[in-house]
Short mmCIF file of C-alpha atoms and ligand atoms in Angstrom, two decimals:
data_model
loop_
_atom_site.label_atom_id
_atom_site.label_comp_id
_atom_site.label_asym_id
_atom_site.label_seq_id
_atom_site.Cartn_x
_atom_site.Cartn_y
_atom_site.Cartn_z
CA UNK Y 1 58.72 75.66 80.14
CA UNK Y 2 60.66 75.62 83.27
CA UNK Y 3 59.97 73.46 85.77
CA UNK Y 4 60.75 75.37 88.63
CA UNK Y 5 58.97 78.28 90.38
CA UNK Y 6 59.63 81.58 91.21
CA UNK Y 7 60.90 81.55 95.29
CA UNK Y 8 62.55 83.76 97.75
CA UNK Y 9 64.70 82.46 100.11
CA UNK Y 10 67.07 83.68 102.88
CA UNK Y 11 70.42 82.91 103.42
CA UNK Y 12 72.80 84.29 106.77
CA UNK Y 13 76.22 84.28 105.80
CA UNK Y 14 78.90 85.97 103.30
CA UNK Y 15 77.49 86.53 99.77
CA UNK Y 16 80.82 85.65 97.59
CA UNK Y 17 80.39 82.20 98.91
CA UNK Y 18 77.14 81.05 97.21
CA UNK Y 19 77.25 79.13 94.45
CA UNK Y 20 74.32 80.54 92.61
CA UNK Y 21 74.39 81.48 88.85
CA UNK Y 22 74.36 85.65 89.84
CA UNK Y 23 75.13 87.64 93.20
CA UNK Y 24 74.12 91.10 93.00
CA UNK Y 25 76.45 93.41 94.03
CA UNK Y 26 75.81 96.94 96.01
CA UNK Y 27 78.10 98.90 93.87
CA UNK Y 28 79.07 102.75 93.17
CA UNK Y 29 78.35 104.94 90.46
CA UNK Y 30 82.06 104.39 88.97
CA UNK Y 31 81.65 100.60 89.16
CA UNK Y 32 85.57 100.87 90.37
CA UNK Y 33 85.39 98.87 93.32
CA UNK Y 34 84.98 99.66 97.27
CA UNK Y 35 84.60 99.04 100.57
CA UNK Y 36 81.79 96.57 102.19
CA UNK Y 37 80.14 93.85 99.98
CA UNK Y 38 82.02 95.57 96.65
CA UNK Y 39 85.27 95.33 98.37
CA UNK Y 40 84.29 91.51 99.32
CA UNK Y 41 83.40 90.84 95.76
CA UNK Y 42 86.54 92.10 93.96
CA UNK Y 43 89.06 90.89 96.38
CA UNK Y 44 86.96 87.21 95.91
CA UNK Y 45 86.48 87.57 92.02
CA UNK Y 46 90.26 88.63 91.27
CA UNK Y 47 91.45 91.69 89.62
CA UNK Y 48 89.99 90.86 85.85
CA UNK Y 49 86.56 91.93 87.51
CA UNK Y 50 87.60 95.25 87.99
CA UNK Y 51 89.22 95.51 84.11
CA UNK Y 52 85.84 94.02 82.73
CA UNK Y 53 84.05 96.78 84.87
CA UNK Y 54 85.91 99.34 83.10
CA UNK Y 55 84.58 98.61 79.77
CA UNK Y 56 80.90 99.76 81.29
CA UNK Y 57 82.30 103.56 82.33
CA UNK Y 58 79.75 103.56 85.30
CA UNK Y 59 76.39 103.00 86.07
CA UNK Y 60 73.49 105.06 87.12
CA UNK Y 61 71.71 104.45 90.57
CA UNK Y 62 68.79 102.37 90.27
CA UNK Y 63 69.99 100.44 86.95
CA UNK Y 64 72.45 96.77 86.75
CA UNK Y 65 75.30 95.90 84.69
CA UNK Y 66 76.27 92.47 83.98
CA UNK Y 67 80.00 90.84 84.13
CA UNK Y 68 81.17 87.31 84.60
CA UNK Y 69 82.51 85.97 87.91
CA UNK Y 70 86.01 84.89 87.57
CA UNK Y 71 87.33 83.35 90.73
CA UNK Y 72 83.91 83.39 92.45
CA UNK Y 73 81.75 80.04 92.87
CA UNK Y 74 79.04 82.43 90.73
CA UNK Y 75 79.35 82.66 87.05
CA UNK Y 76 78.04 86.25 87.16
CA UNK Y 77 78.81 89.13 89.20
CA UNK Y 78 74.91 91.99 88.51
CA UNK Y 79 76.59 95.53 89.68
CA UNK Y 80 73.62 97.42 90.83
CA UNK Y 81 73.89 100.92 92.19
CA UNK Y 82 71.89 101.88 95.04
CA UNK Y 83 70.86 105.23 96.52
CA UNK Y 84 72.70 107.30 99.25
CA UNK Y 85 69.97 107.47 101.79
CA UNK Y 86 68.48 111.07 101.77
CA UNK Y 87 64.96 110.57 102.66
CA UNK Y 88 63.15 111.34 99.53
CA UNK Y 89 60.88 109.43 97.01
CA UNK Y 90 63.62 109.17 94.49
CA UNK Y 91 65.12 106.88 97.08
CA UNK Y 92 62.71 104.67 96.80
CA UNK Y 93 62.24 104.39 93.65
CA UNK Y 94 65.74 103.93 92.76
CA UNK Y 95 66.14 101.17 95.58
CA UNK Y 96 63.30 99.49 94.14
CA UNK Y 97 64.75 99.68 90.48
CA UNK Y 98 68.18 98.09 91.94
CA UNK Y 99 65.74 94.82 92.34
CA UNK Y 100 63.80 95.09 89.63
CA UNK Y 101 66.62 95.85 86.97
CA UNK Y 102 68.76 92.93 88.10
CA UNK Y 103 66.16 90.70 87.89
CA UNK Y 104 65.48 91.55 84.40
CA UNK Y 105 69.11 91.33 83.56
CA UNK Y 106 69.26 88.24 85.01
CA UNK Y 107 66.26 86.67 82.94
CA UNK Y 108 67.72 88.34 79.65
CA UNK Y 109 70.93 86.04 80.37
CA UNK Y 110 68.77 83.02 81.09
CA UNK Y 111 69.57 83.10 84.51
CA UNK Y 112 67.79 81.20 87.49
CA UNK Y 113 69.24 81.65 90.42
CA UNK Y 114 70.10 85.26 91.90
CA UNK Y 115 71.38 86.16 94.96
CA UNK Y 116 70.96 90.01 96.69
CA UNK Y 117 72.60 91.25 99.93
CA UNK Y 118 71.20 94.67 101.20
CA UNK Y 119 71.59 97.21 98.72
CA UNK Y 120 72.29 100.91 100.20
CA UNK Y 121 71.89 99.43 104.12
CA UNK Y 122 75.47 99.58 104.61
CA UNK Y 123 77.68 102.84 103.89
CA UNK Y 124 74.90 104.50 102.09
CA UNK Y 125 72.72 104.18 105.28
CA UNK Y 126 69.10 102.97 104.35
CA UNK Y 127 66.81 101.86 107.21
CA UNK Y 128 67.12 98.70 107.35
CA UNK Y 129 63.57 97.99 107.57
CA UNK Y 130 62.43 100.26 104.61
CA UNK Y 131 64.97 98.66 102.72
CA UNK Y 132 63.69 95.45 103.52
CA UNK Y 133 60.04 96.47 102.35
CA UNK Y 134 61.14 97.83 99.35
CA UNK Y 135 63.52 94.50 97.96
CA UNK Y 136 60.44 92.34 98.86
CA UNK Y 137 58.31 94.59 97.34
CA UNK Y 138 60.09 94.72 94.15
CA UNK Y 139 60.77 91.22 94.04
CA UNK Y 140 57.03 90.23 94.33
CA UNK Y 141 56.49 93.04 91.13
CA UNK Y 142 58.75 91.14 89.09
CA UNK Y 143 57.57 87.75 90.46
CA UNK Y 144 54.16 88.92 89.50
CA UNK Y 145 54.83 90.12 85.82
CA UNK Y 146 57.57 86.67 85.03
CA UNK Y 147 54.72 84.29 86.54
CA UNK Y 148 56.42 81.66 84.88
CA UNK Y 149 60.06 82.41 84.74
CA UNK Y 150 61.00 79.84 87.45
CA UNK Y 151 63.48 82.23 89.31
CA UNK Y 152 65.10 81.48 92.61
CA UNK Y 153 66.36 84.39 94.75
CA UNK Y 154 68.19 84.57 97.91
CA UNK Y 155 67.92 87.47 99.89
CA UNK Y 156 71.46 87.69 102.35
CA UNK Y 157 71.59 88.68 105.35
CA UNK Y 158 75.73 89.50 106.59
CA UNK Y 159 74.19 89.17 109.98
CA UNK Y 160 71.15 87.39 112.46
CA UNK Y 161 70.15 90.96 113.29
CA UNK Y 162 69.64 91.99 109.19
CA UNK Y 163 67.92 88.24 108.74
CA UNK Y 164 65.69 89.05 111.98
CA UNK Y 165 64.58 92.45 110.12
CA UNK Y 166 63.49 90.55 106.84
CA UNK Y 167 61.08 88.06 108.92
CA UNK Y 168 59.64 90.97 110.66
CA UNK Y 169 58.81 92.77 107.56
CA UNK Y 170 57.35 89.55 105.58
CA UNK Y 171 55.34 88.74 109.55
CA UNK Y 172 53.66 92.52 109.14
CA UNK Y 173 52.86 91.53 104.87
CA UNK Y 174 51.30 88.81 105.89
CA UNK Y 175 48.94 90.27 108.68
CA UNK Y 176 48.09 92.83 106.06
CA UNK Y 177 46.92 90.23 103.28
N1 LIG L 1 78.13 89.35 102.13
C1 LIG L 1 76.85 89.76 102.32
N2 LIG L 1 76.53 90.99 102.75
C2 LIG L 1 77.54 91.84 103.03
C3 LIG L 1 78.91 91.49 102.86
C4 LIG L 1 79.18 90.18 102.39
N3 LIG L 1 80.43 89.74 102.18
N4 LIG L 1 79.67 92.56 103.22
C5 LIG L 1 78.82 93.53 103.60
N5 LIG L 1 77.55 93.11 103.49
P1 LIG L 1 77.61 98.17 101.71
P2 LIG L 1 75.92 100.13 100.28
C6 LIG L 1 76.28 93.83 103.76
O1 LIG L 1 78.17 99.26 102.56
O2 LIG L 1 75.30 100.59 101.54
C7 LIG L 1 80.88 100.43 98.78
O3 LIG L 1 82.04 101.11 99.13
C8 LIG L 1 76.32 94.97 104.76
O4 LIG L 1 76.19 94.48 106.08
O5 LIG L 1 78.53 97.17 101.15
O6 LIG L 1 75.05 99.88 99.09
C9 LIG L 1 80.45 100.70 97.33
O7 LIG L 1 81.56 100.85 96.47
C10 LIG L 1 75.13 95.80 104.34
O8 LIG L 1 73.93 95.31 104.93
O9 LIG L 1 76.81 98.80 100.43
C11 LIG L 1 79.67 101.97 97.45
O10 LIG L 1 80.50 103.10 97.46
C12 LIG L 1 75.03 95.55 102.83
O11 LIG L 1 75.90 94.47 102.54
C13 LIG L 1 79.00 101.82 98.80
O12 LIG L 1 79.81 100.93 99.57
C14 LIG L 1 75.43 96.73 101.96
O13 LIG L 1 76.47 97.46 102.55
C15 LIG L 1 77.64 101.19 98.67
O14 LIG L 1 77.00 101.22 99.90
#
């Protein structure tokens, strides 16, 4: 059994840097590459990233894909595709299946540390706040059915402002419990 325990923790900074065993990354349907935290993660990880993304032919929003991390200090690069914000349920549920489905990809490659930045809050223009409700939301579901997976995740925030959301949302969770 593993000895550690499933935790959430939050981290201010620039995602390619952490040395974690997975960073998720906020990617597009044709896993090609883009601007943002994609562009950051392909220009850190070296151009073999992009040839092993190939090989997947895209990925549909709300689902993960797994490649290694070349030049990155994590092993693993999780390409998750989020929504572009339109206001609807679907939204929601394929936000929360970004979280969800990396996590279980993760787990299936024996992996215990995983870090997240903010899915579908930059270019594809999800409240911030929502967003935020919906990653911790998710998080806690898979927390809740892999009791005893032991899996550390870091939730990044690029900036103080994005951090500052995240403690507001877990401050209004807790009044609620
Ligand atoms: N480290 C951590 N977080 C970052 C970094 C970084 N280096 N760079 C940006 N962010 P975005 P999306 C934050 O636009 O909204 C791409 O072109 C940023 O502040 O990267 O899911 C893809 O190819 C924001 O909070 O992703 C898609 O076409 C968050 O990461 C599209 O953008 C996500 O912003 C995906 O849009």
């Amino acid at each position: 059994m593993n000895e550690q325990k499933n935790s959430i923790e939050f981290f201010i900074g620039d995602i390619t840097q952490l040395p974690v065993e997975a960073i998720v990354n906020a990617a597009n349907n044709s896993l090609l590459g883009g601007g943002g935290v994609d562009g950051a993660i392909h220009r850190a990880a070296g151009k073999e990233l992009l040839e092993e993304c190939r090989k997947f032919h895209g990925c549909e929003t709300g689902k993960a894909v797994i490649t290694k991390g070349y030049k990155l200090p994590a092993k693993h690069v999780i390409h998750t595709v989020g929504p572009i914000y339109s206001g609807t349920k679907e939204d929601v549920n394929h936000l929360f299946g970004c979280y969800y489905n990396s996590l279980e990809l993760a787990a299936r490659h024996h992996l215990h540390s995983v870090a997240f930045p903010g899915i579908s809050t930059g270019v594809y223009g999800y409240p911030k706040k929502e967003a935020a409700e919906i990653a911790i939301a998710a998080i806690d579901d898979w927390f809740n059915q892999n009791k005893e997976y032991g899996m550390r995740v870091v939730i990044v925030n690029f900036c103080k402002e994005d951090w500052l959301v995240y403690q507001e949302v877990l401050e209004n969770m807790k009044e609620r419990m």
